[in-house]
Every structure is written in C-alpha cells, then in structure tokens.
mmCIF file of C-alpha atoms in Angstrom:
data_model
loop_
_atom_site.group_PDB
_atom_site.id
_atom_site.type_symbol
_atom_site.label_atom_id
_atom_site.label_comp_id
_atom_site.label_asym_id
_atom_site.label_seq_id
_atom_site.Cartn_x
_atom_site.Cartn_y
_atom_site.Cartn_z
ATOM 1 C CA MET A 1078 -0.029 0.012 -0.054
ATOM 2 C CA ARG A 1079 2.785 2.457 0.944
ATOM 3 C CA ARG A 1080 4.484 1.779 -2.454
ATOM 4 C CA PHE A 1081 1.117 2.454 -4.271
ATOM 5 C CA MET A 1082 0.463 5.580 -2.462
ATOM 6 C CA LYS A 1083 3.957 6.932 -3.349
ATOM 7 C CA THR A 1084 3.489 5.987 -7.032
ATOM 8 C CA LEU A 1085 0.050 7.822 -6.900
ATOM 9 C CA ALA A 1086 1.684 10.831 -5.218
ATOM 10 C CA ALA A 1087 4.362 10.914 -7.958
ATOM 11 C CA ALA A 1088 1.881 10.698 -10.639
ATOM 12 C CA LEU A 1089 -0.094 13.532 -9.202
ATOM 13 C CA LEU A 1090 3.022 15.713 -8.759
ATOM 14 C CA CYS A 1091 3.782 15.246 -12.448
ATOM 15 C CA ALA A 1092 0.394 16.227 -13.524
ATOM 16 C CA VAL A 1093 0.292 19.338 -11.575
ATOM 17 C CA ALA A 1094 3.887 20.366 -12.606
ATOM 18 C CA GLY A 1095 2.893 19.828 -16.173
ATOM 19 C CA ALA A 1096 0.275 22.561 -16.090
ATOM 20 C CA GLY A 1097 2.924 25.250 -15.942
ATOM 21 C CA VAL A 1098 3.104 28.322 -13.743
ATOM 22 C CA SER A 1099 3.709 32.015 -14.238
ATOM 23 C CA ALA A 1100 6.445 34.183 -12.793
ATOM 24 C CA THR A 1101 3.933 36.023 -10.654
ATOM 25 C CA ALA A 1102 2.828 32.727 -9.119
ATOM 26 C CA ARG A 1103 6.370 31.910 -8.184
ATOM 27 C CA ALA A 1104 6.758 35.159 -6.671
ATOM 28 C CA GLN A 1105 3.719 34.703 -4.229
ATOM 29 C CA ALA A 1106 4.839 33.908 -0.682
ATOM 30 C CA ILE A 1107 3.072 30.910 0.836
ATOM 31 C CA ASP A 1108 3.155 30.080 4.623
ATOM 32 C CA VAL A 1109 3.234 26.318 3.852
ATOM 33 C CA PRO A 1110 3.277 25.079 7.559
ATOM 34 C CA ALA A 1111 0.321 27.265 8.369
ATOM 35 C CA ALA A 1112 -1.519 26.078 5.204
ATOM 36 C CA LEU A 1113 -0.896 22.302 6.008
ATOM 37 C CA ALA A 1114 -1.946 22.645 9.652
ATOM 38 C CA ASP A 1115 -5.068 20.807 10.808
ATOM 39 C CA ARG A 1116 -8.348 22.717 10.315
ATOM 40 C CA VAL A 1117 -10.713 21.926 13.287
ATOM 41 C CA LEU A 1118 -14.453 22.152 12.709
ATOM 42 C CA GLY A 1119 -16.202 22.346 16.117
ATOM 43 C CA ASN A 1120 -14.672 22.890 19.594
ATOM 44 C CA PRO A 1121 -10.886 22.098 19.579
ATOM 45 C CA ASP A 1122 -11.329 20.682 23.171
ATOM 46 C CA ALA A 1123 -14.165 18.435 22.311
ATOM 47 C CA PRO A 1124 -13.646 14.893 23.672
ATOM 48 C CA VAL A 1125 -14.278 13.079 20.347
ATOM 49 C CA THR A 1126 -12.302 13.539 17.212
ATOM 50 C CA ILE A 1127 -13.520 12.619 13.861
ATOM 51 C CA ILE A 1128 -10.865 12.397 11.099
ATOM 52 C CA ASP A 1129 -12.287 12.720 7.641
ATOM 53 C CA TYR A 1130 -10.281 11.260 4.877
ATOM 54 C CA SER A 1131 -11.848 12.470 1.646
ATOM 55 C CA SER A 1132 -11.032 13.429 -1.960
ATOM 56 C CA LEU A 1133 -12.688 16.508 -3.282
ATOM 57 C CA THR A 1134 -13.588 14.800 -6.578
ATOM 58 C CA CYS A 1135 -15.226 11.769 -4.753
ATOM 59 C CA PRO A 1136 -18.998 11.598 -5.220
ATOM 60 C CA HIS A 1137 -19.437 9.519 -2.011
ATOM 61 C CA CYS A 1138 -17.393 12.067 -0.165
ATOM 62 C CA ALA A 1139 -19.650 14.908 -1.550
ATOM 63 C CA GLU A 1140 -22.736 12.765 -0.507
ATOM 64 C CA PHE A 1141 -21.431 12.717 3.060
ATOM 65 C CA HIS A 1142 -20.433 16.389 3.233
ATOM 66 C CA ASN A 1143 -23.748 17.461 1.553
ATOM 67 C CA THR A 1144 -26.260 15.271 3.532
ATOM 68 C CA THR A 1145 -24.699 13.652 6.634
ATOM 69 C CA LEU A 1146 -22.141 16.207 7.914
ATOM 70 C CA PRO A 1147 -24.826 18.875 8.459
ATOM 71 C CA GLN A 1148 -26.703 16.517 10.812
ATOM 72 C CA ILE A 1149 -23.346 15.619 12.643
ATOM 73 C CA LYS A 1150 -22.510 19.310 12.899
ATOM 74 C CA LYS A 1151 -25.913 20.220 14.455
ATOM 75 C CA GLU A 1152 -25.969 17.278 16.941
ATOM 76 C CA TYR A 1153 -22.286 16.901 17.927
ATOM 77 C CA LEU A 1154 -19.918 19.661 16.468
ATOM 78 C CA ASP A 1155 -22.070 22.693 17.445
ATOM 79 C CA THR A 1156 -22.763 21.291 20.871
ATOM 80 C CA GLY A 1157 -19.140 20.603 21.773
ATOM 81 C CA LYS A 1158 -19.369 16.877 21.977
ATOM 82 C CA ALA A 1159 -17.191 16.169 18.987
ATOM 83 C CA LYS A 1160 -14.871 17.886 16.443
ATOM 84 C CA LEU A 1161 -13.994 17.062 12.900
ATOM 85 C CA ILE A 1162 -10.685 17.328 11.060
ATOM 86 C CA PHE A 1163 -10.559 16.975 7.330
ATOM 87 C CA ARG A 1164 -7.501 15.235 5.911
ATOM 88 C CA ASP A 1165 -6.766 15.419 2.246
ATOM 89 C CA PHE A 1166 -6.790 12.093 0.248
ATOM 90 C CA PRO A 1167 -6.764 13.198 -3.393
ATOM 91 C CA PHE A 1168 -7.117 10.514 -6.008
ATOM 92 C CA ASP A 1169 -6.584 12.634 -9.087
ATOM 93 C CA GLN A 1170 -4.864 15.941 -10.049
ATOM 94 C CA TRP A 1171 -8.021 18.057 -9.744
ATOM 95 C CA ALA A 1172 -8.740 16.828 -6.266
ATOM 96 C CA LEU A 1173 -5.155 17.685 -5.522
ATOM 97 C CA LYS A 1174 -5.538 21.145 -6.967
ATOM 98 C CA ALA A 1175 -8.791 21.689 -5.099
ATOM 99 C CA SER A 1176 -7.180 20.667 -1.847
ATOM 100 C CA ALA A 1177 -4.228 23.149 -2.386
ATOM 101 C CA LEU A 1178 -6.861 25.988 -3.162
ATOM 102 C CA ALA A 1179 -8.807 25.267 0.036
ATOM 103 C CA ARG A 1180 -5.446 25.283 2.108
ATOM 104 C CA CYS A 1181 -4.520 28.652 0.717
ATOM 105 C CA ALA A 1182 -7.885 30.308 1.541
ATOM 106 C CA PRO A 1183 -8.027 32.213 4.825
ATOM 107 C CA LYS A 1184 -8.247 29.784 7.653
ATOM 108 C CA GLU A 1185 -11.811 30.794 8.704
ATOM 109 C CA ARG A 1186 -13.000 30.290 5.200
ATOM 110 C CA TYR A 1187 -11.533 26.699 4.792
ATOM 111 C CA TYR A 1188 -14.813 24.680 5.619
ATOM 112 C CA PRO A 1189 -17.104 27.111 3.991
ATOM 113 C CA LEU A 1190 -14.871 26.626 0.859
ATOM 114 C CA LEU A 1191 -14.825 22.850 1.184
ATOM 115 C CA ASP A 1192 -18.785 23.035 1.460
ATOM 116 C CA VAL A 1193 -18.948 24.921 -1.831
ATOM 117 C CA LEU A 1194 -16.384 22.606 -3.636
ATOM 118 C CA PHE A 1195 -18.401 19.520 -2.491
ATOM 119 C CA LYS A 1196 -21.864 21.063 -3.382
ATOM 120 C CA GLN A 1197 -20.531 22.315 -6.880
ATOM 121 C CA GLN A 1198 -18.415 19.049 -7.461
ATOM 122 C CA ASN A 1199 -20.291 18.142 -10.493
ATOM 123 C CA VAL A 1200 -19.900 21.553 -12.069
ATOM 124 C CA TRP A 1201 -16.104 22.345 -11.574
ATOM 125 C CA SER A 1202 -14.867 18.770 -11.782
ATOM 126 C CA ARG A 1203 -16.639 18.025 -14.991
ATOM 127 C CA ALA A 1204 -16.033 21.547 -16.584
ATOM 128 C CA ALA A 1205 -14.157 21.863 -19.888
ATOM 129 C CA ASP A 1206 -11.701 23.923 -17.961
ATOM 130 C CA PRO A 1207 -11.596 22.738 -14.296
ATOM 131 C CA ALA A 1208 -8.694 25.057 -13.475
ATOM 132 C CA LYS A 1209 -10.741 27.986 -14.613
ATOM 133 C CA ALA A 1210 -13.809 26.805 -12.574
ATOM 134 C CA LEU A 1211 -11.672 26.335 -9.408
ATOM 135 C CA LYS A 1212 -10.120 29.751 -9.747
ATOM 136 C CA GLN A 1213 -13.692 31.262 -10.047
ATOM 137 C CA ILE A 1214 -14.648 29.482 -6.815
ATOM 138 C CA GLY A 1215 -11.343 30.618 -5.198
ATOM 139 C CA ALA A 1216 -12.122 34.242 -6.129
ATOM 140 C CA LEU A 1217 -15.396 34.124 -4.295
ATOM 141 C CA ALA A 1218 -13.596 32.667 -1.167
ATOM 142 C CA GLY A 1219 -11.111 35.648 -1.179
ATOM 143 C CA VAL A 1220 -8.207 33.759 -2.944
ATOM 144 C CA PRO A 1221 -7.225 35.793 -6.096
ATOM 145 C CA GLU A 1222 -6.067 34.067 -9.262
ATOM 146 C CA ALA A 1223 -2.394 34.931 -8.678
ATOM 147 C CA ALA A 1224 -2.577 33.395 -5.197
ATOM 148 C CA VAL A 1225 -4.223 30.223 -6.655
ATOM 149 C CA ASP A 1226 -1.449 29.904 -9.252
ATOM 150 C CA ALA A 1227 1.198 30.275 -6.400
ATOM 151 C CA CYS A 1228 -0.491 27.477 -4.436
ATOM 152 C CA TRP A 1229 -0.454 25.213 -7.300
ATOM 153 C CA ALA A 1230 3.122 26.051 -8.153
ATOM 154 C CA SER A 1231 4.282 25.225 -4.623
ATOM 155 C CA LYS A 1232 5.979 21.902 -4.620
ATOM 156 C CA GLU A 1233 6.308 22.125 -0.818
ATOM 157 C CA LEU A 1234 2.584 22.516 -0.477
ATOM 158 C CA THR A 1235 1.765 19.839 -2.950
ATOM 159 C CA ASP A 1236 4.175 17.461 -1.283
ATOM 160 C CA GLY A 1237 2.669 18.177 2.068
ATOM 161 C CA ILE A 1238 -0.854 17.362 1.030
ATOM 162 C CA LEU A 1239 0.361 14.137 -0.561
ATOM 163 C CA GLN A 1240 2.138 13.266 2.590
ATOM 164 C CA ILE A 1241 -1.084 13.619 4.518
ATOM 165 C CA GLN A 1242 -2.547 11.127 2.089
ATOM 166 C CA ILE A 1243 0.425 8.713 2.534
ATOM 167 C CA ASP A 1244 0.297 9.058 6.378
ATOM 168 C CA GLY A 1245 -3.419 8.194 6.225
ATOM 169 C CA SER A 1246 -2.879 5.152 4.236
ATOM 170 C CA VAL A 1247 -0.066 3.855 6.502
ATOM 171 C CA LYS A 1248 -1.258 5.078 9.995
ATOM 172 C CA ASP A 1249 -5.036 4.591 9.590
ATOM 173 C CA LYS A 1250 -4.927 1.988 6.803
ATOM 174 C CA VAL A 1251 -7.059 4.238 4.420
ATOM 175 C CA GLU A 1252 -7.569 2.602 1.074
ATOM 176 C CA ALA A 1253 -10.757 4.261 -0.168
ATOM 177 C CA THR A 1254 -12.757 7.543 0.314
ATOM 178 C CA PRO A 1255 -14.485 8.602 2.390
ATOM 179 C CA THR A 1256 -12.982 6.916 5.490
ATOM 180 C CA PHE A 1257 -13.529 8.237 8.987
ATOM 181 C CA VAL A 1258 -11.642 7.449 12.156
ATOM 182 C CA ILE A 1259 -13.265 8.157 15.403
ATOM 183 C CA ASN A 1260 -10.839 8.882 18.450
ATOM 184 C CA GLY A 1261 -8.150 6.860 16.622
ATOM 185 C CA LYS A 1262 -9.913 3.668 17.040
ATOM 186 C CA GLU A 1263 -13.402 3.139 15.329
ATOM 187 C CA LYS A 1264 -13.317 3.280 11.597
ATOM 188 C CA ILE A 1265 -16.206 4.048 9.318
ATOM 189 C CA SER A 1266 -15.851 3.447 5.580
ATOM 190 C CA GLY A 1267 -18.059 5.013 2.966
ATOM 191 C CA ALA A 1268 -20.823 7.564 3.213
ATOM 192 C CA GLN A 1269 -22.814 5.828 5.871
ATOM 193 C CA PRO A 1270 -26.036 7.191 7.213
ATOM 194 C CA PHE A 1271 -26.126 9.496 10.187
ATOM 195 C CA ALA A 1272 -27.151 6.724 12.596
ATOM 196 C CA ALA A 1273 -23.815 4.854 12.052
ATOM 197 C CA PHE A 1274 -21.843 8.043 13.008
ATOM 198 C CA ALA A 1275 -24.093 8.770 16.092
ATOM 199 C CA LYS A 1276 -23.459 5.229 17.330
ATOM 200 C CA ALA A 1277 -19.786 5.443 16.931
ATOM 201 C CA ILE A 1278 -19.439 8.980 18.369
ATOM 202 C CA ASP A 1279 -21.675 8.114 21.330
ATOM 203 C CA ALA A 1280 -19.665 4.977 22.095
ATOM 204 C CA ALA A 1281 -16.277 7.176 21.988
ATOM 205 C CA LYS A 1282 -17.414 9.629 24.604
#
C-alpha cells in the first residue's frame, strides 16, 4: 500500500507540474506550515475527534458532506461533543488542486470553501476547464487568481498534501474515500447514514 501511495503521489505531482506556472505565481509567498496545519471544525477541546479522509472529486465524499455532515454538525460539533478534522486524500490531479486551493484560503473560510467545492463538485470537476472553474470558486472565497497559481506552483505545499494522504494510508490504513476514524480507534468506511456516526461517536465519549 505504501508503495502504491507513493506511486500515486508521484503521478499527481507530475500532472500538476505539467500545467505550468507564471512568474507572478512563483513570486507569491506561501506560509506552507500554516496552510498544512489541521483545520478543526467544532470545539478544539471536544472529547471526540472525527478524522475525515476525503477526496474533493469523490462523489461519495460529496454525498457525506452534503447530507450527513450537516446532521453531525448540528448534533455533535455545534454542541461541543465532537470535532472534525478534514484530511486530504486526493485521487486525481483536480482533487489535489482543489485541496491546495482550500488550504490557501483564509483559515476561517476553509470549511465554507470545502462546502462549496463539494456542493459544486459536478460543475467544476466536469467543466471543460476545471482550473478556470476552481479559480472562480477561489475568487469568491477571497483567493485571487495569482494566489491560486502560487499555491498550485508550490511543490512544498503539494508534497505536504500528498504526505497527508500517505500518512493516512499507513497510519489509519485508509484505502478508499471517504474513510472516517473516530478517536483513533473506530473506523467508518463510505458515506454511511447519520445513525452509524451517532453510534460510533456516542460510544467514543
């Protein structure tokens, strides 16, 4: 599995690098450690942690984020019973680029931007020019085109996102998306109904 993930990471890197970047993009400064830091949805001190491994081009991931996550947020995240951390697990170059875009957005807009990317997944991922579609979404989130180009040009950022994916495959044995790990123990695979998450979260308290 580790060899497979490294091969996939290398392929995605080549795909992104082949897109070309401008001198303006190279000149943009990116705080990569800050961009790669975990984004917590909910109270950081909540007793239950839900790790969400998803790809932004994965239909089942979109199903979870669009239908089940709002219920989890209402019942567990907003009440301080649990928190969620999104971990990138891109399976293609556009998922990787979308992940980089989200991580370059202002921290407070990260999850709202993920919401838009999942809700509009069928639009931007199937567009004739997905890069243009992503940049339009980025602009609405306060990420100008030059900043998007800089994010996509950053090998350090791309490597970091792919390392998150490799770490997930090794540490949590993630092989498909979406996969959820509850408090480092219980694992839920696929876009399961709310009841499955409620049972796991309640048991982990």
